[in-house]
GROMACS .gro file of N, CA and C in nm:
model
  462
    1MET      N    1   2.880  15.479   2.582
    1MET     CA    2   3.003  15.565   2.570
    1MET      C    3   3.017  15.675   2.687
    2VAL      N    4   2.891  15.721   2.750
    2VAL     CA    5   2.900  15.807   2.862
    2VAL      C    6   2.961  15.702   2.985
    3LEU      N    7   2.943  15.592   2.989
    3LEU     CA    8   2.971  15.497   3.117
    3LEU      C    9   3.123  15.460   3.086
    4ALA      N   10   3.183  15.462   2.960
    4ALA     CA   11   3.309  15.417   2.934
    4ALA      C   12   3.395  15.539   2.980
    5VAL      N   13   3.352  15.659   2.960
    5VAL     CA   14   3.422  15.780   2.988
    5VAL      C   15   3.398  15.793   3.145
    6ALA      N   16   3.324  15.774   3.224
    6ALA     CA   17   3.311  15.792   3.353
    6ALA      C   18   3.400  15.671   3.402
    7ALA      N   19   3.401  15.536   3.346
    7ALA     CA   20   3.491  15.444   3.426
    7ALA      C   21   3.642  15.480   3.389
    8GLY      N   22   3.681  15.546   3.259
    8GLY     CA   23   3.821  15.579   3.251
    8GLY      C   24   3.848  15.685   3.320
    9SER      N   25   3.761  15.806   3.368
    9SER     CA   26   3.786  15.911   3.443
    9SER      C   27   3.818  15.853   3.599
   10ALA      N   28   3.719  15.750   3.637
   10ALA     CA   29   3.739  15.697   3.759
   10ALA      C   30   3.875  15.624   3.791
   11TYR      N   31   3.927  15.559   3.676
   11TYR     CA   32   4.038  15.491   3.684
   11TYR      C   33   4.163  15.579   3.703
   12LEU      N   34   4.156  15.692   3.609
   12LEU     CA   35   4.287  15.793   3.602
   12LEU      C   36   4.290  15.862   3.728
   13TYR      N   37   4.159  15.897   3.800
   13TYR     CA   38   4.165  15.949   3.934
   13TYR      C   39   4.208  15.876   4.019
   14ALA      N   40   4.175  15.744   4.030
   14ALA     CA   41   4.236  15.652   4.123
   14ALA      C   42   4.371  15.609   4.120
   15THR      N   43   4.440  15.627   4.004
   15THR     CA   44   4.566  15.575   3.954
   15THR      C   45   4.657  15.704   3.965
   16ARG      N   46   4.624  15.823   3.980
   16ARG     CA   47   4.693  15.934   3.972
   16ARG      C   48   4.823  15.942   4.073
   17PRO      N   49   4.929  16.030   4.017
   17PRO     CA   50   5.037  16.015   4.118
   17PRO      C   51   5.010  16.119   4.229
   18ARG      N   52   5.045  16.054   4.338
   18ARG     CA   53   5.041  16.139   4.463
   18ARG      C   54   5.176  16.156   4.506
   19PRO      N   55   5.168  16.306   4.602
   19PRO     CA   56   5.305  16.308   4.648
   19PRO      C   57   5.326  16.255   4.753
   20ASP      N   58   5.459  16.216   4.785
   20ASP     CA   59   5.498  16.134   4.913
   20ASP      C   60   5.483  16.229   5.043
   21PRO      N   61   5.389  16.174   5.142
   21PRO     CA   62   5.371  16.272   5.250
   21PRO      C   63   5.490  16.269   5.339
   22GLY      N   64   5.593  16.198   5.305
   22GLY     CA   65   5.724  16.191   5.391
   22GLY      C   66   5.700  16.081   5.500
   23PRO      N   67   5.819  16.072   5.582
   23PRO     CA   68   5.818  15.970   5.701
   23PRO      C   69   5.697  15.975   5.796
   24TRP      N   70   5.663  15.873   5.855
   24TRP     CA   71   5.606  15.866   5.990
   24TRP      C   72   5.654  15.972   6.084
   25PRO      N   73   5.571  16.014   6.161
   25PRO     CA   74   5.633  16.118   6.268
   25PRO      C   75   5.723  16.059   6.359
   26ALA      N   76   5.708  15.951   6.408
   26ALA     CA   77   5.801  15.878   6.507
   26ALA      C   78   5.952  15.870   6.425
   27GLN      N   79   5.937  15.852   6.294
   27GLN     CA   80   6.062  15.844   6.229
   27GLN      C   81   6.105  15.982   6.175
   28ALA      N   82   6.054  16.098   6.193
   28ALA     CA   83   6.096  16.209   6.144
   28ALA      C   84   6.145  16.293   6.259
   29ILE      N   85   6.142  16.235   6.388
   29ILE     CA   86   6.191  16.321   6.507
   29ILE      C   87   6.289  16.241   6.617
   30SER      N   88   6.358  16.304   6.674
   30SER     CA   89   6.438  16.237   6.784
   30SER      C   90   6.396  16.327   6.924
   31VAL      N   91   6.399  16.234   7.034
   31VAL     CA   92   6.376  16.305   7.154
   31VAL      C   93   6.479  16.284   7.238
   32THR      N   94   6.559  16.370   7.282
   32THR     CA   95   6.687  16.346   7.373
   32THR      C   96   6.651  16.435   7.527
   33TYR      N   97   6.728  16.368   7.612
   33TYR     CA   98   6.706  16.416   7.754
   33TYR      C   99   6.828  16.502   7.746
   34ALA      N  100   6.801  16.641   7.775
   34ALA     CA  101   6.872  16.750   7.805
   34ALA      C  102   6.928  16.779   7.941
   35GLY      N  103   6.882  16.713   8.038
   35GLY     CA  104   6.928  16.719   8.159
   35GLY      C  105   6.837  16.794   8.258
   36ALA      N  106   6.865  16.788   8.371
   36ALA     CA  107   6.805  16.872   8.472
   36ALA      C  108   6.908  16.973   8.547
   37GLY      N  109   6.832  17.083   8.572
   37GLY     CA  110   6.929  17.203   8.622
   37GLY      C  111   6.962  17.158   8.771
   38PRO      N  112   7.029  17.233   8.840
   38PRO     CA  113   7.098  17.250   8.964
   38PRO      C  114   6.958  17.245   9.043
   39ALA      N  115   6.855  17.304   9.048
   39ALA     CA  116   6.730  17.317   9.126
   39ALA      C  117   6.618  17.231   9.056
   40ALA      N  118   6.676  17.103   9.016
   40ALA     CA  119   6.543  17.029   8.955
   40ALA      C  120   6.442  16.972   9.029
   41VAL      N  121   6.493  16.947   9.151
   41VAL     CA  122   6.384  16.896   9.230
   41VAL      C  123   6.329  17.017   9.332
   42HIS      N  124   6.189  17.030   9.331
   42HIS     CA  125   6.121  17.132   9.421
   42HIS      C  126   6.063  17.100   9.509
   43PRO      N  127   6.036  17.186   9.637
   43PRO     CA  128   5.967  17.124   9.768
   43PRO      C  129   5.848  17.073   9.733
   44GLY      N  130   5.756  17.102   9.643
   44GLY     CA  131   5.629  17.066   9.616
   44GLY      C  132   5.629  16.908   9.557
   45GLY      N  133   5.742  16.864   9.541
   45GLY     CA  134   5.746  16.726   9.496
   45GLY      C  135   5.749  16.710   9.342
   46SER      N  136   5.819  16.813   9.268
   46SER     CA  137   5.827  16.808   9.131
   46SER      C  138   5.973  16.795   9.082
   47PHE      N  139   5.994  16.749   8.971
   47PHE     CA  140   6.124  16.740   8.907
   47PHE      C  141   6.137  16.788   8.773
   48ARG      N  142   6.212  16.893   8.730
   48ARG     CA  143   6.192  16.961   8.613
   48ARG      C  144   6.334  16.923   8.533
   49PHE      N  145   6.311  16.905   8.406
   49PHE     CA  146   6.426  16.878   8.332
   49PHE      C  147   6.385  16.915   8.179
   50SER      N  148   6.467  16.917   8.091
   50SER     CA  149   6.443  16.941   7.961
   50SER      C  150   6.476  16.842   7.856
   51VAL      N  151   6.393  16.827   7.751
   51VAL     CA  152   6.420  16.751   7.641
   51VAL      C  153   6.419  16.823   7.511
   52GLU      N  154   6.498  16.785   7.416
   52GLU     CA  155   6.527  16.843   7.286
   52GLU      C  156   6.444  16.756   7.179
   53ILE      N  157   6.359  16.820   7.097
   53ILE     CA  158   6.293  16.754   6.987
   53ILE      C  159   6.345  16.789   6.901
   54THR      N  160   6.382  16.719   6.790
   54THR     CA  161   6.447  16.760   6.650
   54THR      C  162   6.381  16.713   6.544
   55ALA      N  163   6.335  16.767   6.466
   55ALA     CA  164   6.239  16.732   6.345
   55ALA      C  165   6.358  16.724   6.217
   56GLY      N  166   6.372  16.604   6.151
   56GLY     CA  167   6.481  16.574   6.067
   56GLY      C  168   6.412  16.622   5.927
   57ALA      N  169   6.391  16.496   5.862
   57ALA     CA  170   6.330  16.490   5.721
   57ALA      C  171   6.179  16.507   5.730
   58GLY      N  172   6.123  16.539   5.608
   58GLY     CA  173   5.978  16.544   5.619
   58GLY      C  174   5.918  16.671   5.629
   59PRO      N  175   5.789  16.675   5.643
   59PRO     CA  176   5.705  16.777   5.687
   59PRO      C  177   5.710  16.817   5.831
   60PRO      N  178   5.680  16.931   5.903
   60PRO     CA  179   5.693  16.953   6.009
   60PRO      C  180   5.614  16.860   6.089
   61VAL      N  181   5.664  16.816   6.241
   61VAL     CA  182   5.581  16.745   6.325
   61VAL      C  183   5.525  16.812   6.438
   62THR      N  184   5.379  16.800   6.489
   62THR     CA  185   5.314  16.843   6.566
   62THR      C  186   5.331  16.754   6.700
   63VAL      N  187   5.377  16.793   6.817
   63VAL     CA  188   5.369  16.705   6.940
   63VAL      C  189   5.228  16.757   6.987
   64GLU      N  190   5.144  16.666   7.000
   64GLU     CA  191   5.019  16.685   7.051
   64GLU      C  192   5.001  16.655   7.197
   65SER      N  193   5.082  16.558   7.257
   65SER     CA  194   5.071  16.543   7.400
   65SER      C  195   5.186  16.464   7.448
   66VAL      N  196   5.237  16.484   7.568
   66VAL     CA  197   5.356  16.429   7.646
   66VAL      C  198   5.277  16.379   7.765
   67ARG      N  199   5.329  16.229   7.771
   67ARG     CA  200   5.258  16.180   7.915
   67ARG      C  201   5.367  16.091   7.954
   68GLN      N  202   5.359  16.015   8.095
   68GLN     CA  203   5.443  15.936   8.163
   68GLN      C  204   5.338  15.810   8.196
   69PRO      N  205   5.397  15.715   8.216
   69PRO     CA  206   5.302  15.591   8.253
   69PRO      C  207   5.272  15.574   8.396
   70SER      N  208   5.308  15.611   8.496
   70SER     CA  209   5.294  15.588   8.628
   70SER      C  210   5.176  15.684   8.683
   71ALA      N  211   5.084  15.610   8.753
   71ALA     CA  212   4.967  15.679   8.789
   71ALA      C  213   5.014  15.758   8.930
   72ALA      N  214   5.112  15.723   8.990
   72ALA     CA  215   5.173  15.811   9.100
   72ALA      C  216   5.219  15.950   9.066
   73LEU      N  217   5.263  15.958   8.932
   73LEU     CA  218   5.314  16.084   8.896
   73LEU      C  219   5.232  16.139   8.791
   74HIS      N  220   5.255  16.282   8.781
   74HIS     CA  221   5.174  16.356   8.643
   74HIS      C  222   5.278  16.433   8.600
   75LEU      N  223   5.255  16.468   8.469
   75LEU     CA  224   5.342  16.551   8.393
   75LEU      C  225   5.274  16.683   8.332
   76THR      N  226   5.372  16.798   8.348
   76THR     CA  227   5.310  16.923   8.265
   76THR      C  228   5.451  16.957   8.176
   77ALA      N  229   5.410  17.029   8.050
   77ALA     CA  230   5.517  17.057   7.963
   77ALA      C  231   5.507  17.179   7.939
   78SER      N  232   5.608  17.258   7.891
   78SER     CA  233   5.615  17.395   7.848
   78SER      C  234   5.718  17.405   7.734
   79PRO      N  235   5.672  17.427   7.604
   79PRO     CA  236   5.545  17.466   7.588
   79PRO      C  237   5.427  17.373   7.603
   80ASN      N  238   5.327  17.393   7.632
   80ASN     CA  239   5.219  17.333   7.650
   80ASN      C  240   5.147  17.278   7.524
   81PRO      N  241   5.144  17.146   7.483
   81PRO     CA  242   5.119  17.093   7.356
   81PRO      C  243   4.957  17.133   7.333
   82PRO      N  244   4.924  17.141   7.212
   82PRO     CA  245   5.014  17.106   7.086
   82PRO      C  246   5.118  17.227   7.048
   83PHE      N  247   5.230  17.161   6.971
   83PHE     CA  248   5.329  17.274   6.954
   83PHE      C  249   5.409  17.203   6.837
   84THR      N  250   5.453  17.281   6.736
   84THR     CA  251   5.505  17.225   6.629
   84THR      C  252   5.649  17.231   6.613
   85VAL      N  253   5.726  17.128   6.580
   85VAL     CA  254   5.879  17.137   6.555
   85VAL      C  255   5.884  17.136   6.386
   86LYS      N  256   5.944  17.252   6.328
   86LYS     CA  257   5.982  17.254   6.204
   86LYS      C  258   6.067  17.181   6.144
   87THR      N  259   6.082  17.128   6.013
   87THR     CA  260   6.177  17.050   5.949
   87THR      C  261   6.323  17.113   5.964
   88GLY      N  262   6.419  17.038   6.045
   88GLY     CA  263   6.541  17.078   6.044
   88GLY      C  264   6.565  17.177   6.162
   89SER      N  265   6.483  17.167   6.250
   89SER     CA  266   6.508  17.241   6.373
   89SER      C  267   6.483  17.162   6.483
   90THR      N  268   6.518  17.235   6.601
   90THR     CA  269   6.509  17.171   6.730
   90THR      C  270   6.448  17.257   6.829
   91ARG      N  271   6.340  17.185   6.911
   91ARG     CA  272   6.249  17.275   7.017
   91ARG      C  273   6.281  17.217   7.140
   92THR      N  274   6.310  17.286   7.254
   92THR     CA  275   6.340  17.261   7.373
   92THR      C  276   6.210  17.260   7.467
   93ALA      N  277   6.163  17.141   7.523
   93ALA     CA  278   6.038  17.135   7.605
   93ALA      C  279   6.094  17.130   7.754
   94VAL      N  280   6.048  17.192   7.856
   94VAL     CA  281   6.046  17.187   7.982
   94VAL      C  282   5.962  17.095   8.029
   95ILE      N  283   6.014  16.987   8.116
   95ILE     CA  284   5.900  16.885   8.166
   95ILE      C  285   5.915  16.914   8.315
   96ALA      N  286   5.785  16.890   8.372
   96ALA     CA  287   5.803  16.887   8.523
   96ALA      C  288   5.712  16.771   8.556
   97ILE      N  289   5.778  16.668   8.644
   97ILE     CA  290   5.693  16.541   8.694
   97ILE      C  291   5.661  16.581   8.836
   98HIS      N  292   5.534  16.566   8.853
   98HIS     CA  293   5.512  16.596   9.015
   98HIS      C  294   5.462  16.452   9.060
   99VAL      N  295   5.516  16.451   9.204
   99VAL     CA  296   5.482  16.313   9.272
   99VAL      C  297   5.351  16.326   9.345
  100ASP      N  298   5.249  16.245   9.309
  100ASP     CA  299   5.121  16.257   9.375
  100ASP      C  300   5.090  16.146   9.476
  101ASP      N  301   5.187  16.043   9.483
  101ASP     CA  302   5.165  15.933   9.578
  101ASP      C  303   5.284  15.858   9.597
  102CYS      N  304   5.349  15.915   9.701
  102CYS     CA  305   5.501  15.856   9.728
  102CYS      C  306   5.498  15.691   9.725
  103GLU      N  307   5.371  15.613   9.797
  103GLU     CA  308   5.379  15.490   9.827
  103GLU      C  309   5.383  15.402   9.677
  104LYS      N  310   5.346  15.467   9.584
  104LYS     CA  311   5.335  15.412   9.451
  104LYS      C  312   5.435  15.461   9.349
  105ALA      N  313   5.488  15.537   9.384
  105ALA     CA  314   5.606  15.637   9.291
  105ALA      C  315   5.722  15.544   9.288
  106PRO      N  316   5.750  15.515   9.167
  106PRO     CA  317   5.855  15.428   9.114
  106PRO      C  318   6.002  15.485   9.192
  107ARG      N  319   6.076  15.415   9.281
  107ARG     CA  320   6.187  15.447   9.355
  107ARG      C  321   6.309  15.410   9.252
  108ASN      N  322   6.311  15.324   9.196
  108ASN     CA  323   6.442  15.277   9.087
  108ASN      C  324   6.373  15.252   8.946
  109ALA      N  325   6.370  15.358   8.896
  109ALA     CA  326   6.278  15.355   8.760
  109ALA      C  327   6.426  15.308   8.648
  110GLY      N  328   6.419  15.176   8.612
  110GLY     CA  329   6.510  15.123   8.540
  110GLY      C  330   6.537  15.190   8.390
  111LEU      N  331   6.427  15.185   8.315
  111LEU     CA  332   6.418  15.241   8.192
  111LEU      C  333   6.283  15.310   8.180
  112PRO      N  334   6.284  15.428   8.240
  112PRO     CA  335   6.164  15.510   8.229
  112PRO      C  336   6.140  15.595   8.104
  113PHE      N  337   6.001  15.614   8.044
  113PHE     CA  338   6.007  15.661   7.905
  113PHE      C  339   5.894  15.748   7.922
  114LEU      N  340   5.879  15.850   7.825
  114LEU     CA  341   5.786  15.950   7.800
  114LEU      C  342   5.705  15.893   7.671
  115ASP      N  343   5.567  15.910   7.685
  115ASP     CA  344   5.473  15.876   7.600
  115ASP      C  345   5.438  15.990   7.520
  116VAL      N  346   5.451  16.001   7.388
  116VAL     CA  347   5.433  16.131   7.311
  116VAL      C  348   5.337  16.113   7.186
  117THR      N  349   5.252  16.184   7.173
  117THR     CA  350   5.148  16.180   7.060
  117THR      C  351   5.202  16.278   6.958
  118LEU      N  352   5.243  16.220   6.827
  118LEU     CA  353   5.301  16.310   6.728
  118LEU      C  354   5.180  16.323   6.611
  119ARG      N  355   5.208  16.428   6.519
  119ARG     CA  356   5.119  16.419   6.419
  119ARG      C  357   5.195  16.487   6.317
  120ASN      N  358   5.211  16.436   6.178
  120ASN     CA  359   5.242  16.501   6.061
  120ASN      C  360   5.157  16.506   5.937
  121ALA      N  361   5.200  16.503   5.824
  121ALA     CA  362   5.112  16.532   5.709
  121ALA      C  363   5.085  16.380   5.688
  122ARG      N  364   5.157  16.277   5.718
  122ARG     CA  365   5.139  16.146   5.689
  122ARG      C  366   5.033  16.082   5.790
  123ALA      N  367   5.053  16.104   5.919
  123ALA     CA  368   4.977  16.034   6.034
  123ALA      C  369   4.984  16.089   6.151
  124LYS      N  370   4.899  16.029   6.241
  124LYS     CA  371   4.915  16.041   6.390
  124LYS      C  372   4.942  15.918   6.462
  125GLN      N  373   5.056  15.940   6.531
  125GLN     CA  374   5.114  15.823   6.580
  125GLN      C  375   5.144  15.848   6.743
  126ASP      N  376   5.128  15.743   6.831
  126ASP     CA  377   5.181  15.756   6.977
  126ASP      C  378   5.301  15.658   6.976
  127GLN      N  379   5.404  15.722   7.049
  127GLN     CA  380   5.538  15.682   7.036
  127GLN      C  381   5.590  15.690   7.183
  128SER      N  382   5.651  15.571   7.258
  128SER     CA  383   5.749  15.594   7.371
  128SER      C  384   5.874  15.618   7.323
  129PHE      N  385   5.929  15.722   7.411
  129PHE     CA  386   6.071  15.726   7.396
  129PHE      C  387   6.143  15.706   7.544
  130ILE      N  388   6.254  15.627   7.509
  130ILE     CA  389   6.353  15.577   7.636
  130ILE      C  390   6.435  15.694   7.642
  131LEU      N  391   6.461  15.778   7.752
  131LEU     CA  392   6.552  15.896   7.744
  131LEU      C  393   6.671  15.853   7.810
  132GLY      N  394   6.708  15.746   7.858
  132GLY     CA  395   6.849  15.688   7.879
  132GLY      C  396   6.878  15.694   8.045
  133ASP      N  397   6.995  15.666   8.055
  133ASP     CA  398   7.049  15.617   8.197
  133ASP      C  399   7.057  15.756   8.306
  134ASP      N  400   7.081  15.866   8.234
  134ASP     CA  401   7.105  15.986   8.314
  134ASP      C  402   6.966  16.028   8.349
  135TYR      N  403   6.854  16.029   8.245
  135TYR     CA  404   6.709  16.041   8.305
  135TYR      C  405   6.659  15.948   8.392
  136ALA      N  406   6.686  15.823   8.387
  136ALA     CA  407   6.638  15.724   8.491
  136ALA      C  408   6.703  15.761   8.630
  137ARG      N  409   6.848  15.794   8.634
  137ARG     CA  410   6.890  15.805   8.759
  137ARG      C  411   6.836  15.962   8.816
  138ASP      N  412   6.808  16.036   8.730
  138ASP     CA  413   6.771  16.164   8.803
  138ASP      C  414   6.632  16.168   8.822
  139LEU      N  415   6.547  16.079   8.769
  139LEU     CA  416   6.412  16.088   8.797
  139LEU      C  417   6.410  15.991   8.929
  140SER      N  418   6.478  15.891   8.947
  140SER     CA  419   6.497  15.813   9.064
  140SER      C  420   6.532  15.879   9.197
  141ARG      N  421   6.646  15.953   9.158
  141ARG     CA  422   6.684  16.051   9.269
  141ARG      C  423   6.586  16.167   9.334
  142ALA      N  424   6.518  16.215   9.223
  142ALA     CA  425   6.425  16.294   9.261
  142ALA      C  426   6.293  16.252   9.331
  143VAL      N  427   6.263  16.141   9.310
  143VAL     CA  428   6.130  16.074   9.369
  143VAL      C  429   6.183  16.039   9.512
  144ALA      N  430   6.320  15.981   9.519
  144ALA     CA  431   6.354  15.929   9.651
  144ALA      C  432   6.397  16.061   9.740
  145ASP      N  433   6.440  16.174   9.686
  145ASP     CA  434   6.455  16.287   9.754
  145ASP      C  435   6.326  16.348   9.818
  146TYR      N  436   6.232  16.352   9.744
  146TYR     CA  437   6.086  16.397   9.754
  146TYR      C  438   6.026  16.312   9.872
  147CYS      N  439   6.029  16.177   9.851
  147CYS     CA  440   5.954  16.073   9.908
  147CYS      C  441   6.006  16.036  10.036
  148GLU      N  442   6.151  16.049  10.045
  148GLU     CA  443   6.195  15.999  10.179
  148GLU      C  444   6.259  16.081  10.263
  149ARG      N  445   6.223  16.223  10.240
  149ARG     CA  446   6.259  16.339  10.324
  149ARG      C  447   6.199  16.326  10.451
  150PRO      N  448   6.242  16.385  10.554
  150PRO     CA  449   6.159  16.369  10.684
  150PRO      C  450   6.045  16.464  10.675
  151PRO      N  451   5.938  16.406  10.746
  151PRO     CA  452   5.814  16.505  10.746
  151PRO      C  453   5.845  16.635  10.829
  152ARG      N  454   5.776  16.724  10.775
  152ARG     CA  455   5.779  16.868  10.836
  152ARG      C  456   5.697  16.868  10.959
  153LEU      N  457   5.770  16.933  11.070
  153LEU     CA  458   5.703  16.959  11.176
  153LEU      C  459   5.606  17.070  11.179
  154SER      N  460   5.486  17.068  11.219
  154SER     CA  461   5.392  17.177  11.210
  154SER      C  462   5.399  17.275  11.351
   0.00000   0.00000   0.00000
C-alpha cells in the first residue's frame, strides 16, 4: 500500500502542470544598430556606436556579455554586462570597438556581427546579431581611418 501511494505521488509530481517559461532569450529580444555619433572614431583607435536592445514578450532578458569575433579588435560596452532589459522596454548600450592590430583588422567587413550571451527564465543562449549595412560601413570606415592614417612624427 505504501509503495502504491509513493508511486502515485511520484507520478502526480512528474506530470504536474508547469508554468510556461516564455520564449527563448534570442526570440524575446531584438538588437538594432542605433548609429555612431559625429565623433565616433577616436584618436586611440576606438569606434563608438549605440545599439538598442528591446525585450518583447516573456520574462526579462539579461545581457551577460557582448563580444565581436575579430582577434584584431576588442570591445567594451556601457553599461557593462551583465544588465537586464525588462519586458516591453528598450535599453541603449554604447559599444566601443578598439583596434589592437591594424595588420589583421578587417578593412571591408561585409556582414560584421556582435556575439551576445543572453539569459532569461527559460535558458542561457549565445546569439550572433548582424547589425546591417550602416554598421558594416561605419566599422569599415573607422578601421580604415585609424589604420591608414599617416604615422605621427615624434
